[in-house]
mmCIF file of C-alpha atoms in Angstrom:
data_model
loop_
_atom_site.group_PDB
_atom_site.id
_atom_site.type_symbol
_atom_site.label_atom_id
_atom_site.label_comp_id
_atom_site.label_asym_id
_atom_site.label_seq_id
_atom_site.Cartn_x
_atom_site.Cartn_y
_atom_site.Cartn_z
ATOM 1 C CA ASP A 1 0.049 -0.006 0.252
ATOM 2 C CA ALA A 2 0.498 3.388 -0.756
ATOM 3 C CA LYS A 3 1.838 5.215 2.800
ATOM 4 C CA THR A 4 1.566 8.700 3.297
ATOM 5 C CA THR A 5 3.373 11.037 5.226
ATOM 6 C CA GLN A 6 2.246 14.105 7.640
ATOM 7 C CA PRO A 7 3.753 16.784 10.097
ATOM 8 C CA ASN A 8 3.206 15.618 13.873
ATOM 9 C CA SER A 9 1.289 18.710 14.653
ATOM 10 C CA MET A 10 0.544 21.699 13.588
ATOM 11 C CA GLU A 11 -1.024 25.010 15.224
ATOM 12 C CA SER A 12 -3.305 27.694 13.738
ATOM 13 C CA ASN A 13 -4.699 30.585 15.416
ATOM 14 C CA GLU A 14 -8.890 30.945 15.371
ATOM 15 C CA GLU A 15 -10.265 32.346 12.078
ATOM 16 C CA GLU A 16 -6.670 32.217 10.643
ATOM 17 C CA PRO A 17 -6.935 29.390 7.293
ATOM 18 C CA VAL A 18 -4.866 26.071 8.174
ATOM 19 C CA HIS A 19 -2.844 24.017 5.353
ATOM 20 C CA LEU A 20 -2.441 20.598 5.788
ATOM 21 C CA PRO A 21 -0.488 19.022 4.057
ATOM 22 C CA CYS A 22 0.669 15.863 3.110
ATOM 23 C CA ASN A 23 3.733 13.732 1.039
ATOM 24 C CA HIS A 24 2.031 10.178 -0.972
ATOM 25 C CA SER A 25 5.480 9.987 -3.148
ATOM 26 C CA THR A 26 4.366 5.989 -4.247
ATOM 27 C CA ILE A 27 0.740 7.337 -5.023
ATOM 28 C CA SER A 28 -0.509 5.300 -7.732
ATOM 29 C CA GLY A 29 -2.507 5.811 -10.624
ATOM 30 C CA THR A 30 -5.870 4.829 -8.916
ATOM 31 C CA ASP A 31 -5.302 5.345 -6.054
ATOM 32 C CA TYR A 32 -7.723 7.894 -4.616
ATOM 33 C CA ILE A 33 -6.546 10.422 -1.381
ATOM 34 C CA HIS A 34 -8.956 11.047 1.430
ATOM 35 C CA TRP A 35 -9.028 12.489 4.280
ATOM 36 C CA TYR A 36 -10.364 12.556 7.906
ATOM 37 C CA ARG A 37 -10.725 13.924 11.311
ATOM 38 C CA GLN A 38 -11.042 12.575 14.962
ATOM 39 C CA LEU A 39 -11.606 15.017 17.647
ATOM 40 C CA PRO A 40 -11.082 14.166 21.292
ATOM 41 C CA SER A 41 -13.302 11.968 22.894
ATOM 42 C CA GLN A 42 -15.457 11.181 19.364
ATOM 43 C CA GLY A 43 -15.005 8.497 15.902
ATOM 44 C CA PRO A 44 -13.512 9.598 13.215
ATOM 45 C CA GLU A 45 -15.188 11.839 10.708
ATOM 46 C CA TYR A 46 -15.243 11.516 7.049
ATOM 47 C CA VAL A 47 -13.980 14.774 5.765
ATOM 48 C CA ILE A 48 -12.999 15.631 1.729
ATOM 49 C CA HIS A 49 -11.514 13.036 -0.805
ATOM 50 C CA GLY A 50 -10.572 13.500 -4.911
ATOM 51 C CA LEU A 51 -8.736 12.113 -7.180
ATOM 52 C CA THR A 52 -6.788 14.659 -9.164
ATOM 53 C CA SER A 53 -7.902 17.834 -8.835
ATOM 54 C CA ASN A 54 -8.779 20.222 -6.183
ATOM 55 C CA VAL A 55 -12.300 19.642 -4.185
ATOM 56 C CA ASN A 56 -14.103 21.882 -2.336
ATOM 57 C CA ASN A 57 -17.408 20.380 0.127
ATOM 58 C CA ARG A 58 -18.270 23.279 3.613
ATOM 59 C CA MET A 59 -15.945 21.628 4.982
ATOM 60 C CA ALA A 60 -12.649 22.209 3.330
ATOM 61 C CA SER A 61 -10.479 21.998 -0.067
ATOM 62 C CA LEU A 62 -8.086 19.914 -0.627
ATOM 63 C CA ALA A 63 -5.255 21.159 -3.139
ATOM 64 C CA ILE A 64 -3.818 18.129 -4.824
ATOM 65 C CA ALA A 65 -0.683 18.409 -7.018
ATOM 66 C CA GLU A 66 0.244 18.270 -10.643
ATOM 67 C CA ASP A 67 1.313 15.507 -9.565
ATOM 68 C CA ARG A 68 -0.050 13.773 -7.389
ATOM 69 C CA LYS A 69 2.404 13.521 -5.141
ATOM 70 C CA SER A 70 1.340 15.633 -2.612
ATOM 71 C CA SER A 71 -1.525 17.010 -1.364
ATOM 72 C CA THR A 72 -3.039 20.258 1.759
ATOM 73 C CA LEU A 73 -5.956 20.076 3.432
ATOM 74 C CA ILE A 74 -7.101 23.570 3.272
ATOM 75 C CA LEU A 75 -9.358 24.670 6.639
ATOM 76 C CA HIS A 76 -10.075 28.270 4.879
ATOM 77 C CA ARG A 77 -10.671 29.600 9.069
ATOM 78 C CA ALA A 78 -10.187 27.495 11.897
ATOM 79 C CA THR A 79 -12.217 27.283 14.438
ATOM 80 C CA LEU A 80 -11.824 25.751 17.912
ATOM 81 C CA ARG A 81 -13.793 23.377 17.455
ATOM 82 C CA ASP A 82 -11.287 22.132 14.045
ATOM 83 C CA ALA A 83 -8.405 20.704 16.765
ATOM 84 C CA ALA A 84 -8.199 17.491 15.903
ATOM 85 C CA VAL A 85 -5.937 15.020 14.388
ATOM 86 C CA TYR A 86 -6.571 15.186 10.928
ATOM 87 C CA TYR A 87 -5.772 11.863 8.477
ATOM 88 C CA CYS A 88 -4.434 11.709 5.170
ATOM 89 C CA ILE A 89 -5.345 8.493 3.650
ATOM 90 C CA LEU A 90 -4.750 6.356 -0.060
ATOM 91 C CA LEU A 91 -7.332 4.704 -0.869
ATOM 92 C CA ASN A 92 -7.074 2.049 -4.454
ATOM 93 C CA SER A 93 -9.974 2.561 -6.278
ATOM 94 C CA GLY A 94 -10.164 -1.550 -6.306
ATOM 95 C CA TYR A 95 -11.505 -3.363 -2.307
ATOM 96 C CA SER A 96 -9.083 -1.216 -0.222
ATOM 97 C CA THR A 97 -9.397 -1.252 3.526
ATOM 98 C CA LEU A 98 -9.248 2.548 5.129
ATOM 99 C CA THR A 99 -5.805 2.210 7.049
ATOM 100 C CA PHE A 100 -5.137 5.017 9.525
ATOM 101 C CA GLY A 101 -0.967 6.927 10.604
ATOM 102 C CA LYS A 102 0.069 9.102 12.811
ATOM 103 C CA GLY A 103 -1.998 11.832 11.161
ATOM 104 C CA THR A 104 -0.971 15.491 12.141
ATOM 105 C CA MET A 105 -3.019 16.854 15.624
ATOM 106 C CA LEU A 106 -3.915 19.821 14.688
ATOM 107 C CA LEU A 107 -3.567 23.074 18.077
ATOM 108 C CA VAL A 108 -6.245 25.832 17.200
ATOM 109 C CA SER A 109 -5.440 29.028 19.748
ATOM 110 C CA PRO A 110 -8.212 31.253 20.122
ATOM 111 C CA LYS B 1 -31.552 10.098 10.348
ATOM 112 C CA ALA B 2 -30.109 8.548 13.043
ATOM 113 C CA GLY B 3 -26.165 7.654 13.196
ATOM 114 C CA VAL B 4 -23.610 5.128 14.068
ATOM 115 C CA THR B 5 -24.498 3.978 17.909
ATOM 116 C CA GLN B 6 -22.245 1.070 19.955
ATOM 117 C CA THR B 7 -23.355 -0.378 23.154
ATOM 118 C CA PRO B 8 -22.260 0.214 25.590
ATOM 119 C CA ARG B 9 -19.637 3.039 25.916
ATOM 120 C CA TYR B 10 -17.913 1.632 29.008
ATOM 121 C CA LEU B 11 -16.983 -1.429 30.040
ATOM 122 C CA ILE B 12 -14.850 -2.799 32.299
ATOM 123 C CA LYS B 13 -13.488 -6.779 32.372
ATOM 124 C CA THR B 14 -10.880 -8.361 34.222
ATOM 125 C CA ARG B 15 -8.444 -11.031 32.914
ATOM 126 C CA GLY B 16 -9.756 -13.914 31.358
ATOM 127 C CA GLN B 17 -13.573 -12.878 30.558
ATOM 128 C CA GLN B 18 -14.963 -12.478 27.197
ATOM 129 C CA VAL B 19 -16.781 -9.292 26.332
ATOM 130 C CA THR B 20 -19.055 -8.749 23.182
ATOM 131 C CA LEU B 21 -19.459 -5.428 21.664
ATOM 132 C CA SER B 22 -22.700 -3.948 19.633
ATOM 133 C CA CYS B 23 -22.389 -1.648 17.031
ATOM 134 C CA SER B 24 -25.882 -0.323 15.636
ATOM 135 C CA PRO B 25 -24.827 1.385 12.035
ATOM 136 C CA ILE B 26 -26.808 3.938 9.846
ATOM 137 C CA SER B 27 -30.867 2.184 8.087
ATOM 138 C CA GLY B 28 -29.932 1.644 4.852
ATOM 139 C CA HIS B 29 -25.501 0.635 5.732
ATOM 140 C CA ARG B 30 -24.745 -2.610 4.840
ATOM 141 C CA SER B 31 -21.163 -2.293 6.248
ATOM 142 C CA VAL B 32 -19.938 -2.493 9.140
ATOM 143 C CA SER B 33 -16.668 -2.487 10.236
ATOM 144 C CA TRP B 34 -14.203 -2.913 13.545
ATOM 145 C CA TYR B 35 -11.227 -0.564 14.697
ATOM 146 C CA GLN B 36 -9.192 -0.706 17.590
ATOM 147 C CA GLN B 37 -7.588 2.081 19.460
ATOM 148 C CA THR B 38 -5.115 2.307 21.011
ATOM 149 C CA PRO B 39 -1.981 4.805 22.398
ATOM 150 C CA GLY B 40 0.458 3.113 20.916
ATOM 151 C CA GLN B 41 -0.424 1.588 17.327
ATOM 152 C CA GLY B 42 -3.109 4.220 16.627
ATOM 153 C CA LEU B 43 -6.306 2.927 15.066
ATOM 154 C CA GLN B 44 -6.643 -0.711 13.571
ATOM 155 C CA PHE B 45 -8.194 -1.933 11.406
ATOM 156 C CA LEU B 46 -10.053 -5.298 13.040
ATOM 157 C CA PHE B 47 -12.415 -6.310 10.363
ATOM 158 C CA GLU B 48 -15.493 -5.738 8.018
ATOM 159 C CA TYR B 49 -18.958 -7.571 7.291
ATOM 160 C CA PHE B 50 -21.033 -7.205 4.295
ATOM 161 C CA SER B 51 -24.949 -8.625 4.235
ATOM 162 C CA GLU B 52 -24.001 -10.700 7.468
ATOM 163 C CA THR B 53 -20.283 -12.112 5.506
ATOM 164 C CA GLN B 54 -16.377 -11.596 6.742
ATOM 165 C CA ARG B 55 -14.968 -9.403 3.919
ATOM 166 C CA ASN B 56 -12.022 -8.497 5.552
ATOM 167 C CA LYS B 57 -9.406 -8.425 8.379
ATOM 168 C CA GLY B 58 -7.109 -7.670 10.309
ATOM 169 C CA ASN B 59 -3.921 -8.636 12.606
ATOM 170 C CA PHE B 60 -5.206 -9.769 15.343
ATOM 171 C CA PRO B 61 -5.615 -13.360 16.619
ATOM 172 C CA GLY B 62 -8.913 -15.856 16.588
ATOM 173 C CA ARG B 63 -9.468 -14.331 20.252
ATOM 174 C CA PHE B 64 -10.924 -11.588 18.328
ATOM 175 C CA SER B 65 -14.186 -12.193 15.814
ATOM 176 C CA GLY B 66 -17.038 -10.706 14.981
ATOM 177 C CA ARG B 67 -20.391 -11.679 13.144
ATOM 178 C CA GLN B 68 -23.482 -9.760 11.261
ATOM 179 C CA PHE B 69 -27.216 -10.728 11.760
ATOM 180 C CA SER B 70 -29.569 -9.685 8.984
ATOM 181 C CA ASN B 71 -30.385 -6.301 9.709
ATOM 182 C CA SER B 72 -26.420 -5.296 9.662
ATOM 183 C CA ARG B 73 -26.366 -4.476 13.093
ATOM 184 C CA SER B 74 -22.848 -6.046 14.953
ATOM 185 C CA GLU B 75 -21.703 -7.857 17.083
ATOM 186 C CA MET B 76 -17.715 -7.838 18.150
ATOM 187 C CA ASN B 77 -16.309 -10.450 20.369
ATOM 188 C CA VAL B 78 -12.770 -11.219 22.360
ATOM 189 C CA SER B 79 -12.002 -13.681 24.168
ATOM 190 C CA THR B 80 -9.821 -14.155 27.188
ATOM 191 C CA LEU B 81 -8.952 -10.920 27.686
ATOM 192 C CA GLU B 82 -5.647 -9.738 28.359
ATOM 193 C CA LEU B 83 -4.706 -6.264 29.587
ATOM 194 C CA GLY B 84 -3.222 -5.382 26.190
ATOM 195 C CA ASP B 85 -7.018 -5.037 24.752
ATOM 196 C CA SER B 86 -8.019 -2.416 26.812
ATOM 197 C CA ALA B 87 -8.579 -0.131 24.527
ATOM 198 C CA LEU B 88 -11.459 2.275 22.217
ATOM 199 C CA TYR B 89 -13.189 0.054 19.586
ATOM 200 C CA LEU B 90 -15.276 1.732 16.794
ATOM 201 C CA CYS B 91 -17.548 0.738 14.452
ATOM 202 C CA ALA B 92 -17.773 1.959 11.243
ATOM 203 C CA SER B 93 -20.854 1.447 9.067
ATOM 204 C CA SER B 94 -21.049 3.009 5.453
ATOM 205 C CA LEU B 95 -23.050 1.864 2.205
ATOM 206 C CA GLN B 96 -20.944 0.107 -0.075
ATOM 207 C CA GLY B 97 -18.129 -0.676 2.331
ATOM 208 C CA GLN B 98 -14.922 -0.249 2.565
ATOM 209 C CA GLY B 99 -12.909 1.598 -0.581
ATOM 210 C CA ALA B 100 -12.379 3.809 -2.386
ATOM 211 C CA GLY B 101 -14.699 7.130 -2.182
ATOM 212 C CA ASN B 102 -17.251 5.165 -0.089
ATOM 213 C CA GLU B 103 -17.352 7.402 3.230
ATOM 214 C CA GLN B 104 -17.146 5.496 6.870
ATOM 215 C CA PHE B 105 -19.996 6.593 9.885
ATOM 216 C CA PHE B 106 -18.191 6.346 12.903
ATOM 217 C CA GLY B 107 -19.732 5.423 16.387
ATOM 218 C CA PRO B 108 -18.361 7.008 19.673
ATOM 219 C CA GLY B 109 -16.858 4.032 20.585
ATOM 220 C CA THR B 110 -17.088 1.207 23.009
ATOM 221 C CA ARG B 111 -14.016 2.417 25.733
ATOM 222 C CA LEU B 112 -13.026 -1.022 27.386
ATOM 223 C CA THR B 113 -11.233 -0.817 30.503
ATOM 224 C CA VAL B 114 -9.163 -5.294 31.658
ATOM 225 C CA LEU B 115 -7.834 -4.883 34.662
#
């Protein structure tokens, strides 16, 4: 399985944009990039996913590099509620299991 | 639409005992996956059930087993509990099962403590 690399932690101030990076240099052409997050004392929740083009939804934006070897999850205006561990996960278009790494712990200060 | 529910939320057992955890998926979802989360190992996949059949299994000993009923509810059983089984057990449901583009909806988890 292709691996992802994320920083252990990042800090942000409330109401500022946050860019969470993810490197996946061994990504294959049929791997989708998924992001989940886990808030304290809760189960993970889906954030967004994409294949090649940038994607937007109500929670975040996903910017995918042209060579697909890296991607960035963008939170446009961080709130205290966005403090969580963010996981970048590759899932093949065939059957593949959601496999979590260590993720990035995002700290948001008021 | 109600989310994924797990019961019980907290459980304390002693070594050697067995335990059964329950997961009710979102209505209409046919897939239920189970995960174990510990501070040391993070989130690890246990198994997935889809339409009452185990579709995939993670790298856990045979003491960990599960099943899924015709109404898609799932149970997970751990026999001969060990101290290292203390963890948060999460279940996730989805419409199409594990795979790219298939959003997994997680429950709040069951916190198991083994003494």
